Structures are given as C-alpha cells and as structure tokens.
C-alpha cells in the first residue's frame, strides 16, 4: 500500500519565480494538508483541502495557493518566491472519518525547496 | 495563542530509558501526538493520546499526559541507536490540523 508520495524531492529556484509541488495521498485518504518546515523548526500548517476546497488555512500569505483534484491528489503553488520560502514542504493525508476521531496524518517525505 | 514547547536536545546511552518532554497551551486540544523524523525523511507517527487519558503504552513507548499542567511526555524504554532522530510533539488545534513543537533531537550513543 503506497503511502503519501510527493514530487519533486528537491528543487532550486530563484527569487521571484513560481513553483508547483505535487502530492498523492495515501490510498483511501480524502483530505490533504500542506506544511512548511524551515531548517531547525517544526512543521507549520499552510492549508488543508477536502472535497476539492480549501477547508482551513494557516498564517501564510496569498502567494501560497493550492488545489485538490477529483482523485484527491493536490498541488501547492508558491508565487513570487522569497529567500525565506526555502524549506521542506510536507504533504500529509488523512481520512475525514478515520481513526475514531484521531484523524491521524500520514506524511510524505517532502519536497525540499531552495530559493537563491 | 497556540504554542508547543520542547527541550531541544537529549543524549542517552543505548539501553537506557529516554524521556522527552513537551508543554502545550491550548486547553481545548483533543488529541496530542508524537512524531519521529529521521534525517532526510518525512514525519512518522509514533503514537497519540486522547485528552481524557492519563497514560498510553505501546510496546517500548509510554505517553504520559498531565492535562492540568498541559504537560506531555514520551518515554522510550531500552533506547536503541536506531531511535536517534528528532521527535516532535504536536497538538490538534483544528479539524485534523496540528501545531508542532520545534522538535527534540535524541542522540543515542553505543
């Protein structure tokens, strides 16, 4: 059973560019969340998608946007990249009714973005 | 506001017990989680505890929750070198939304 898969694993961009990161959730999961993990920090919540809509959003600017497709996969887009956007971007999936309410998140290995 | 705090570093010898501590601020948190992150990898769920429980044991892992003090701990019995990693405490602050601490780096020496 495949877990959460993310692509690309590593990428390098320059300031002002745009980036798209992709995520396929664990089989059977219907909810996708994105987290940003800066070096030496814990993951910070960006947003969550369910039924192809953004259900919840963290404290991130509008430069960060996303999308969920009918097959539950998701994309994270970041426009006008800043040096401070350099981080590991983690995708996590869950089942809205899963785990008796615990809604356990299954994380992918992440996409490491470096902005020069 | 929401904040989760952890000590940054813990060093133990192989075979000893490790105790990683965490404090959280959101008294309405329903679930609390422990995740493990190895170098270059994503986060692996170790265990979680519901807020109406005081303790949960799962093989070598024991989670203790003091809801009054908003304190959570993870005890790893018979720590092995393969347990060396960063351990994150997280509280559920929204519908399946987690707030993480900065992580505790556990170093296990032979």
mmCIF file of C-alpha atoms in Angstrom, chain A residues 35 37 40-43 45 48 55-56 88 90 96 99-105 107-109, chain B residues 31 33 35 37 40-43 45 48 88 92-103:
data_model
loop_
_atom_site.group_PDB
_atom_site.id
_atom_site.type_symbol
_atom_site.label_atom_id
_atom_site.label_comp_id
_atom_site.label_asym_id
_atom_site.label_seq_id
_atom_site.Cartn_x
_atom_site.Cartn_y
_atom_site.Cartn_z
ATOM 1 C CA UNK A 35 3.053 22.035 5.992
ATOM 2 C CA UNK A 37 9.228 23.036 7.737
ATOM 3 C CA UNK A 40 15.628 23.544 12.609
ATOM 4 C CA UNK A 41 11.913 24.202 13.089
ATOM 5 C CA UNK A 42 8.781 22.165 13.453
ATOM 6 C CA UNK A 43 6.299 21.940 10.582
ATOM 7 C CA UNK A 45 0.412 24.408 8.796
ATOM 8 C CA UNK A 48 -5.905 21.805 4.100
ATOM 9 C CA UNK A 55 -11.157 23.951 4.306
ATOM 10 C CA UNK A 56 -8.680 25.585 6.639
ATOM 11 C CA UNK A 88 10.948 21.354 3.324
ATOM 12 C CA UNK A 90 5.444 18.323 3.650
ATOM 13 C CA UNK A 96 -12.055 12.710 7.421
ATOM 14 C CA UNK A 99 -9.097 6.608 13.352
ATOM 15 C CA UNK A 100 -12.123 7.009 15.616
ATOM 16 C CA UNK A 101 -11.738 10.765 15.597
ATOM 17 C CA UNK A 102 -7.973 10.955 15.920
ATOM 18 C CA UNK A 103 -7.661 11.907 12.218
ATOM 19 C CA UNK A 104 -4.116 10.668 12.087
ATOM 20 C CA UNK A 105 -1.978 12.420 9.485
ATOM 21 C CA UNK A 107 3.196 12.421 5.964
ATOM 22 C CA UNK A 108 5.172 12.187 2.762
ATOM 23 C CA UNK A 109 8.960 12.546 2.635
ATOM 24 C CA UNK B 31 -5.567 14.809 20.787
ATOM 25 C CA UNK B 33 0.705 13.292 19.059
ATOM 26 C CA UNK B 35 6.057 12.070 15.557
ATOM 27 C CA UNK B 37 11.692 12.416 11.886
ATOM 28 C CA UNK B 40 16.047 13.498 5.055
ATOM 29 C CA UNK B 41 12.704 11.887 5.771
ATOM 30 C CA UNK B 42 9.137 12.936 6.490
ATOM 31 C CA UNK B 43 7.366 12.545 9.797
ATOM 32 C CA UNK B 45 3.586 8.876 13.641
ATOM 33 C CA UNK B 48 -1.156 9.645 20.042
ATOM 34 C CA UNK B 88 8.044 16.248 17.567
ATOM 35 C CA UNK B 92 -4.541 19.142 17.432
ATOM 36 C CA UNK B 93 -5.744 22.707 17.100
ATOM 37 C CA UNK B 94 -8.266 22.392 14.305
ATOM 38 C CA UNK B 95 -10.018 19.730 12.347
ATOM 39 C CA UNK B 96 -7.015 17.440 11.736
ATOM 40 C CA UNK B 97 -4.743 20.487 11.898
ATOM 41 C CA UNK B 98 -1.656 20.094 14.044
ATOM 42 C CA UNK B 99 0.569 22.615 15.808
ATOM 43 C CA UNK B 100 4.080 21.234 16.267
ATOM 44 C CA UNK B 101 6.887 21.995 18.648
ATOM 45 C CA UNK B 102 10.380 22.664 17.337
ATOM 46 C CA UNK B 103 11.440 19.102 17.988
#
